[in-house]
Amino acid sequence: MPNIVYIATSLDGFIADKHNKVDWLHDIPNPEGSDLGFSDFMARIDALIMGRNTLEIVLSFGIDWPYNKPVFVLSNTLTEVPAELEGKAFIINGELEHIVQQLNSKGYQNLYIDGGKTIQGFLQRDLIDELIITTIPVLLGGGIPLFGELAAPLKFKHVKAERLIDHLVQNSFIRQR
C-alpha cells in the first residue's frame, strides 16, 4: 500500500517560485513531447491525494483534466469541486492516517501524493513510502520548498537515477523502515 510522491523540483529544492508559479517547469526543451515517464507512473497508481493549492494550480493551466484516476483533494475550506470535475475529484479532510486507511479500504492501495503542504504533512507523519523526484536545472532562489521540518530523520534508499531529455535527472527513493 505505497504512498508515492512524483514531483519536480528546482536545483535548490523548490516546487514553485516566489510567486507560486511553475512556468519554469516548461522551460526545458522537449521537442518530442516526452511525458518523462508520467504515464507509466500513473499506470501504477489507483488514486491521487492533492492539496487545494495544487488543485488550483492544475486548474489554472487551462487544459483538460489531466488525470484518469480519482483525485481526492485535501481541504478544510472547499465544500465542493468545480462542476466539470464531478465524479473525477472529491473533497476530503481529516487526519492523514485516517484518510489513507479509508481510501485503502475502498481499494485505493497505491496513492500518488501531490502538493507541497500535502507532501510535507505526509512526511511529518511518516506516510511516504517512495519518492520520485525530477530535478530541473534552474535555481529559483526561493519559493515553495518540497521539504519542511520533521520531528526525526526519515531514511530512504536510493534505487534509481535516470537522465531524461539531456537536461533532467529523475531519482527514485524507497523508504527504509
PDB file of C-alpha atoms in Angstrom:
ATOM      1  CA  MET A   1       0.000   0.000   0.000  1.00  0.00           C
ATOM      2  CA  PRO A   2       2.567   2.584  -1.052  1.00  0.00           C
ATOM      3  CA  ASN A   3       2.082   6.317  -0.841  1.00  0.00           C
ATOM      4  CA  ILE A   4       4.228   7.763  -3.616  1.00  0.00           C
ATOM      5  CA  VAL A   5       5.474  11.274  -4.339  1.00  0.00           C
ATOM      6  CA  TYR A   6       6.155  12.061  -8.013  1.00  0.00           C
ATOM      7  CA  ILE A   7       7.291  15.651  -8.377  1.00  0.00           C
ATOM      8  CA  ALA A   8       9.771  18.036  -9.980  1.00  0.00           C
ATOM      9  CA  THR A   9      11.978  20.470  -8.098  1.00  0.00           C
ATOM     10  CA  SER A  10      14.461  23.175  -8.940  1.00  0.00           C
ATOM     11  CA  LEU A  11      18.124  22.560  -8.170  1.00  0.00           C
ATOM     12  CA  ASP A  12      17.616  24.431  -4.908  1.00  0.00           C
ATOM     13  CA  GLY A  13      14.654  22.254  -3.894  1.00  0.00           C
ATOM     14  CA  PHE A  14      11.625  24.405  -4.724  1.00  0.00           C
ATOM     15  CA  ILE A  15       8.417  23.125  -6.339  1.00  0.00           C
ATOM     16  CA  ALA A  16       7.072  26.604  -7.156  1.00  0.00           C
ATOM     17  CA  ASP A  17       8.714  30.008  -7.403  1.00  0.00           C
ATOM     18  CA  LYS A  18       8.296  33.009  -5.104  1.00  0.00           C
ATOM     19  CA  HIS A  19       5.003  33.866  -6.830  1.00  0.00           C
ATOM     20  CA  ASN A  20       3.615  30.306  -6.555  1.00  0.00           C
ATOM     21  CA  LYS A  21       4.214  29.848 -10.300  1.00  0.00           C
ATOM     22  CA  VAL A  22       5.513  26.735 -12.026  1.00  0.00           C
ATOM     23  CA  ASP A  23       6.194  28.183 -15.501  1.00  0.00           C
ATOM     24  CA  TRP A  24       9.883  27.312 -15.115  1.00  0.00           C
ATOM     25  CA  LEU A  25       8.934  23.619 -15.360  1.00  0.00           C
ATOM     26  CA  HIS A  26       8.236  24.102 -19.060  1.00  0.00           C
ATOM     27  CA  ASP A  27      11.441  25.956 -19.976  1.00  0.00           C
ATOM     28  CA  ILE A  28      13.338  22.751 -20.776  1.00  0.00           C
ATOM     29  CA  PRO A  29      13.398  21.839 -24.486  1.00  0.00           C
ATOM     30  CA  ASN A  30      11.252  18.750 -25.113  1.00  0.00           C
ATOM     31  CA  PRO A  31      10.952  18.594 -28.913  1.00  0.00           C
ATOM     32  CA  GLU A  32       9.479  15.092 -28.931  1.00  0.00           C
ATOM     33  CA  GLY A  33       6.891  15.915 -26.260  1.00  0.00           C
ATOM     34  CA  SER A  34       8.027  13.163 -23.891  1.00  0.00           C
ATOM     35  CA  ASP A  35       5.881  12.769 -20.780  1.00  0.00           C
ATOM     36  CA  LEU A  36       9.106  11.816 -18.957  1.00  0.00           C
ATOM     37  CA  GLY A  37       7.621   8.578 -17.623  1.00  0.00           C
ATOM     38  CA  PHE A  38       4.473  10.144 -16.173  1.00  0.00           C
ATOM     39  CA  SER A  39       2.035   7.804 -17.976  1.00  0.00           C
ATOM     40  CA  ASP A  40       3.991   4.753 -16.780  1.00  0.00           C
ATOM     41  CA  PHE A  41       3.859   6.140 -13.256  1.00  0.00           C
ATOM     42  CA  MET A  42       0.119   6.829 -13.500  1.00  0.00           C
ATOM     43  CA  ALA A  43      -0.435   3.223 -14.576  1.00  0.00           C
ATOM     44  CA  ARG A  44       0.985   2.159 -11.164  1.00  0.00           C
ATOM     45  CA  ILE A  45      -1.366   4.207  -9.021  1.00  0.00           C
ATOM     46  CA  ASP A  46      -5.028   3.859  -8.045  1.00  0.00           C
ATOM     47  CA  ALA A  47      -5.818   7.441  -6.960  1.00  0.00           C
ATOM     48  CA  LEU A  48      -4.295  10.817  -6.120  1.00  0.00           C
ATOM     49  CA  ILE A  49      -4.334  12.862  -2.950  1.00  0.00           C
ATOM     50  CA  MET A  50      -3.544  16.509  -3.539  1.00  0.00           C
ATOM     51  CA  GLY A  51      -3.908  19.741  -1.665  1.00  0.00           C
ATOM     52  CA  ARG A  52      -6.313  22.521  -2.559  1.00  0.00           C
ATOM     53  CA  ASN A  53      -3.480  24.787  -3.764  1.00  0.00           C
ATOM     54  CA  THR A  54      -2.285  22.103  -6.151  1.00  0.00           C
ATOM     55  CA  LEU A  55      -5.829  21.677  -7.476  1.00  0.00           C
ATOM     56  CA  GLU A  56      -5.981  25.413  -8.141  1.00  0.00           C
ATOM     57  CA  ILE A  57      -2.624  25.348  -9.950  1.00  0.00           C
ATOM     58  CA  VAL A  58      -3.735  22.433 -12.154  1.00  0.00           C
ATOM     59  CA  LEU A  59      -6.997  24.222 -12.970  1.00  0.00           C
ATOM     60  CA  SER A  60      -5.067  27.404 -13.856  1.00  0.00           C
ATOM     61  CA  PHE A  61      -3.262  25.593 -16.695  1.00  0.00           C
ATOM     62  CA  GLY A  62      -6.391  25.906 -18.856  1.00  0.00           C
ATOM     63  CA  ILE A  63      -6.103  22.322 -20.104  1.00  0.00           C
ATOM     64  CA  ASP A  64      -8.384  19.302 -19.978  1.00  0.00           C
ATOM     65  CA  TRP A  65      -8.344  17.495 -16.634  1.00  0.00           C
ATOM     66  CA  PRO A  66      -5.072  15.521 -16.847  1.00  0.00           C
ATOM     67  CA  TYR A  67      -5.941  12.633 -14.513  1.00  0.00           C
ATOM     68  CA  ASN A  68      -7.809   9.456 -15.370  1.00  0.00           C
ATOM     69  CA  LYS A  69      -7.788   8.261 -11.757  1.00  0.00           C
ATOM     70  CA  PRO A  70      -9.878   9.567  -8.851  1.00  0.00           C
ATOM     71  CA  VAL A  71      -8.401  12.686  -7.245  1.00  0.00           C
ATOM     72  CA  PHE A  72      -9.015  13.315  -3.544  1.00  0.00           C
ATOM     73  CA  VAL A  73      -8.479  16.976  -2.653  1.00  0.00           C
ATOM     74  CA  LEU A  74      -7.469  17.762   0.931  1.00  0.00           C
ATOM     75  CA  SER A  75      -9.273  20.891   2.047  1.00  0.00           C
ATOM     76  CA  ASN A  76     -10.832  22.311   5.163  1.00  0.00           C
ATOM     77  CA  THR A  77     -12.366  25.201   3.227  1.00  0.00           C
ATOM     78  CA  LEU A  78     -13.716  23.746  -0.037  1.00  0.00           C
ATOM     79  CA  THR A  79     -17.127  22.135   0.153  1.00  0.00           C
ATOM     80  CA  GLU A  80     -17.410  21.030  -3.471  1.00  0.00           C
ATOM     81  CA  VAL A  81     -15.307  20.656  -6.577  1.00  0.00           C
ATOM     82  CA  PRO A  82     -15.958  22.622  -9.761  1.00  0.00           C
ATOM     83  CA  ALA A  83     -18.870  21.178 -11.758  1.00  0.00           C
ATOM     84  CA  GLU A  84     -16.589  19.939 -14.553  1.00  0.00           C
ATOM     85  CA  LEU A  85     -14.775  17.716 -12.029  1.00  0.00           C
ATOM     86  CA  GLU A  86     -17.892  15.980 -10.659  1.00  0.00           C
ATOM     87  CA  GLY A  87     -17.126  12.269 -10.424  1.00  0.00           C
ATOM     88  CA  LYS A  88     -13.406  12.922 -11.026  1.00  0.00           C
ATOM     89  CA  ALA A  89     -12.353  14.855  -7.920  1.00  0.00           C
ATOM     90  CA  PHE A  90     -13.632  14.593  -4.363  1.00  0.00           C
ATOM     91  CA  ILE A  91     -13.115  16.766  -1.284  1.00  0.00           C
ATOM     92  CA  ILE A  92     -11.705  15.022   1.790  1.00  0.00           C
ATOM     93  CA  ASN A  93     -10.439  16.186   5.158  1.00  0.00           C
ATOM     94  CA  GLY A  94      -9.347  14.783   8.472  1.00  0.00           C
ATOM     95  CA  GLU A  95      -6.281  13.089   9.883  1.00  0.00           C
ATOM     96  CA  LEU A  96      -3.984  11.835   7.119  1.00  0.00           C
ATOM     97  CA  GLU A  97      -3.652   8.358   8.655  1.00  0.00           C
ATOM     98  CA  HIS A  98      -7.432   8.014   8.715  1.00  0.00           C
ATOM     99  CA  ILE A  99      -7.776   9.284   5.136  1.00  0.00           C
ATOM    100  CA  VAL A 100      -5.198   6.760   3.897  1.00  0.00           C
ATOM    101  CA  GLN A 101      -6.927   3.913   5.788  1.00  0.00           C
ATOM    102  CA  GLN A 102     -10.305   4.966   4.413  1.00  0.00           C
ATOM    103  CA  LEU A 103      -9.033   5.082   0.810  1.00  0.00           C
ATOM    104  CA  ASN A 104      -7.156   1.787   1.221  1.00  0.00           C
ATOM    105  CA  SER A 105     -10.362   0.140   2.474  1.00  0.00           C
ATOM    106  CA  LYS A 106     -12.122   1.332  -0.701  1.00  0.00           C
ATOM    107  CA  GLY A 107      -9.492  -0.408  -2.863  1.00  0.00           C
ATOM    108  CA  TYR A 108      -7.174   2.543  -3.468  1.00  0.00           C
ATOM    109  CA  GLN A 109      -3.909   0.928  -2.446  1.00  0.00           C
ATOM    110  CA  ASN A 110      -1.307   2.843  -4.460  1.00  0.00           C
ATOM    111  CA  LEU A 111      -1.693   6.550  -3.786  1.00  0.00           C
ATOM    112  CA  TYR A 112       0.009   9.428  -5.590  1.00  0.00           C
ATOM    113  CA  ILE A 113       0.627  12.215  -3.069  1.00  0.00           C
ATOM    114  CA  ASP A 114       0.960  15.683  -4.636  1.00  0.00           C
ATOM    115  CA  GLY A 115       1.339  19.261  -3.443  1.00  0.00           C
ATOM    116  CA  GLY A 116       3.873  20.944  -1.182  1.00  0.00           C
ATOM    117  CA  LYS A 117       1.937  21.156   2.074  1.00  0.00           C
ATOM    118  CA  THR A 118       0.353  17.758   1.462  1.00  0.00           C
ATOM    119  CA  ILE A 119       3.699  16.065   0.853  1.00  0.00           C
ATOM    120  CA  GLN A 120       5.202  17.753   3.905  1.00  0.00           C
ATOM    121  CA  GLY A 121       2.250  16.642   6.038  1.00  0.00           C
ATOM    122  CA  PHE A 122       2.597  13.041   4.850  1.00  0.00           C
ATOM    123  CA  LEU A 123       6.347  13.119   5.540  1.00  0.00           C
ATOM    124  CA  GLN A 124       5.810  14.571   9.021  1.00  0.00           C
ATOM    125  CA  ARG A 125       3.587  11.561   9.783  1.00  0.00           C
ATOM    126  CA  ASP A 126       5.983   9.114   8.068  1.00  0.00           C
ATOM    127  CA  LEU A 127       3.365   8.162   5.489  1.00  0.00           C
ATOM    128  CA  ILE A 128       5.540   8.313   2.338  1.00  0.00           C
ATOM    129  CA  ASP A 129       6.912   5.038   1.018  1.00  0.00           C
ATOM    130  CA  GLU A 130       8.505   6.206  -2.221  1.00  0.00           C
ATOM    131  CA  LEU A 131       9.868   9.459  -3.630  1.00  0.00           C
ATOM    132  CA  ILE A 132      10.347  10.057  -7.361  1.00  0.00           C
ATOM    133  CA  ILE A 133      11.946  13.467  -7.763  1.00  0.00           C
ATOM    134  CA  THR A 134      12.859  15.011 -11.104  1.00  0.00           C
ATOM    135  CA  THR A 135      15.385  17.822 -10.798  1.00  0.00           C
ATOM    136  CA  ILE A 136      15.090  20.763 -13.199  1.00  0.00           C
ATOM    137  CA  PRO A 137      18.425  22.571 -13.733  1.00  0.00           C
ATOM    138  CA  VAL A 138      17.337  26.004 -12.537  1.00  0.00           C
ATOM    139  CA  LEU A 139      17.990  27.895  -9.307  1.00  0.00           C
ATOM    140  CA  LEU A 140      14.890  29.778  -8.160  1.00  0.00           C
ATOM    141  CA  GLY A 141      16.406  31.382  -5.082  1.00  0.00           C
ATOM    142  CA  GLY A 142      13.188  31.000  -3.109  1.00  0.00           C
ATOM    143  CA  GLY A 143       9.632  29.803  -3.339  1.00  0.00           C
ATOM    144  CA  ILE A 144       7.736  26.825  -2.031  1.00  0.00           C
ATOM    145  CA  PRO A 145      10.116  24.137  -0.768  1.00  0.00           C
ATOM    146  CA  LEU A 146       9.450  20.463  -1.310  1.00  0.00           C
ATOM    147  CA  PHE A 147      10.631  19.546   2.169  1.00  0.00           C
ATOM    148  CA  GLY A 148       9.835  21.014   5.588  1.00  0.00           C
ATOM    149  CA  GLU A 149      10.596  20.296   9.201  1.00  0.00           C
ATOM    150  CA  LEU A 150      10.466  16.769  10.573  1.00  0.00           C
ATOM    151  CA  ALA A 151      10.361  15.522  14.162  1.00  0.00           C
ATOM    152  CA  ALA A 152      13.010  12.917  13.313  1.00  0.00           C
ATOM    153  CA  PRO A 153      15.057  11.963  10.254  1.00  0.00           C
ATOM    154  CA  LEU A 154      13.430   9.690   7.660  1.00  0.00           C
ATOM    155  CA  LYS A 155      15.829   7.367   5.853  1.00  0.00           C
ATOM    156  CA  PHE A 156      15.366   6.453   2.210  1.00  0.00           C
ATOM    157  CA  LYS A 157      17.318   4.125  -0.070  1.00  0.00           C
ATOM    158  CA  HIS A 158      18.282   5.460  -3.485  1.00  0.00           C
ATOM    159  CA  VAL A 159      17.141   2.867  -6.037  1.00  0.00           C
ATOM    160  CA  LYS A 160      17.384   4.594  -9.413  1.00  0.00           C
ATOM    161  CA  ALA A 161      18.775   7.630 -11.228  1.00  0.00           C
ATOM    162  CA  GLU A 162      17.810   8.398 -14.797  1.00  0.00           C
ATOM    163  CA  ARG A 163      18.818  11.223 -17.117  1.00  0.00           C
ATOM    164  CA  LEU A 164      15.854  12.490 -19.128  1.00  0.00           C
ATOM    165  CA  ILE A 165      15.869  14.513 -22.383  1.00  0.00           C
ATOM    166  CA  ASP A 166      19.514  15.529 -21.828  1.00  0.00           C
ATOM    167  CA  HIS A 167      18.538  18.079 -19.170  1.00  0.00           C
ATOM    168  CA  LEU A 168      16.793  16.459 -16.205  1.00  0.00           C
ATOM    169  CA  VAL A 169      17.678  13.885 -13.596  1.00  0.00           C
ATOM    170  CA  GLN A 170      14.990  11.700 -12.053  1.00  0.00           C
ATOM    171  CA  ASN A 171      15.891  10.000  -8.775  1.00  0.00           C
ATOM    172  CA  SER A 172      13.823   7.305  -7.087  1.00  0.00           C
ATOM    173  CA  PHE A 173      13.976   6.529  -3.376  1.00  0.00           C
ATOM    174  CA  ILE A 174      12.281   3.884  -1.196  1.00  0.00           C
ATOM    175  CA  ARG A 175      11.572   4.475   2.493  1.00  0.00           C
ATOM    176  CA  GLN A 176      13.795   2.387   4.770  1.00  0.00           C
ATOM    177  CA  ARG A 177      11.846   1.246   7.843  1.00  0.00           C
TER     178      ARG A 177
END
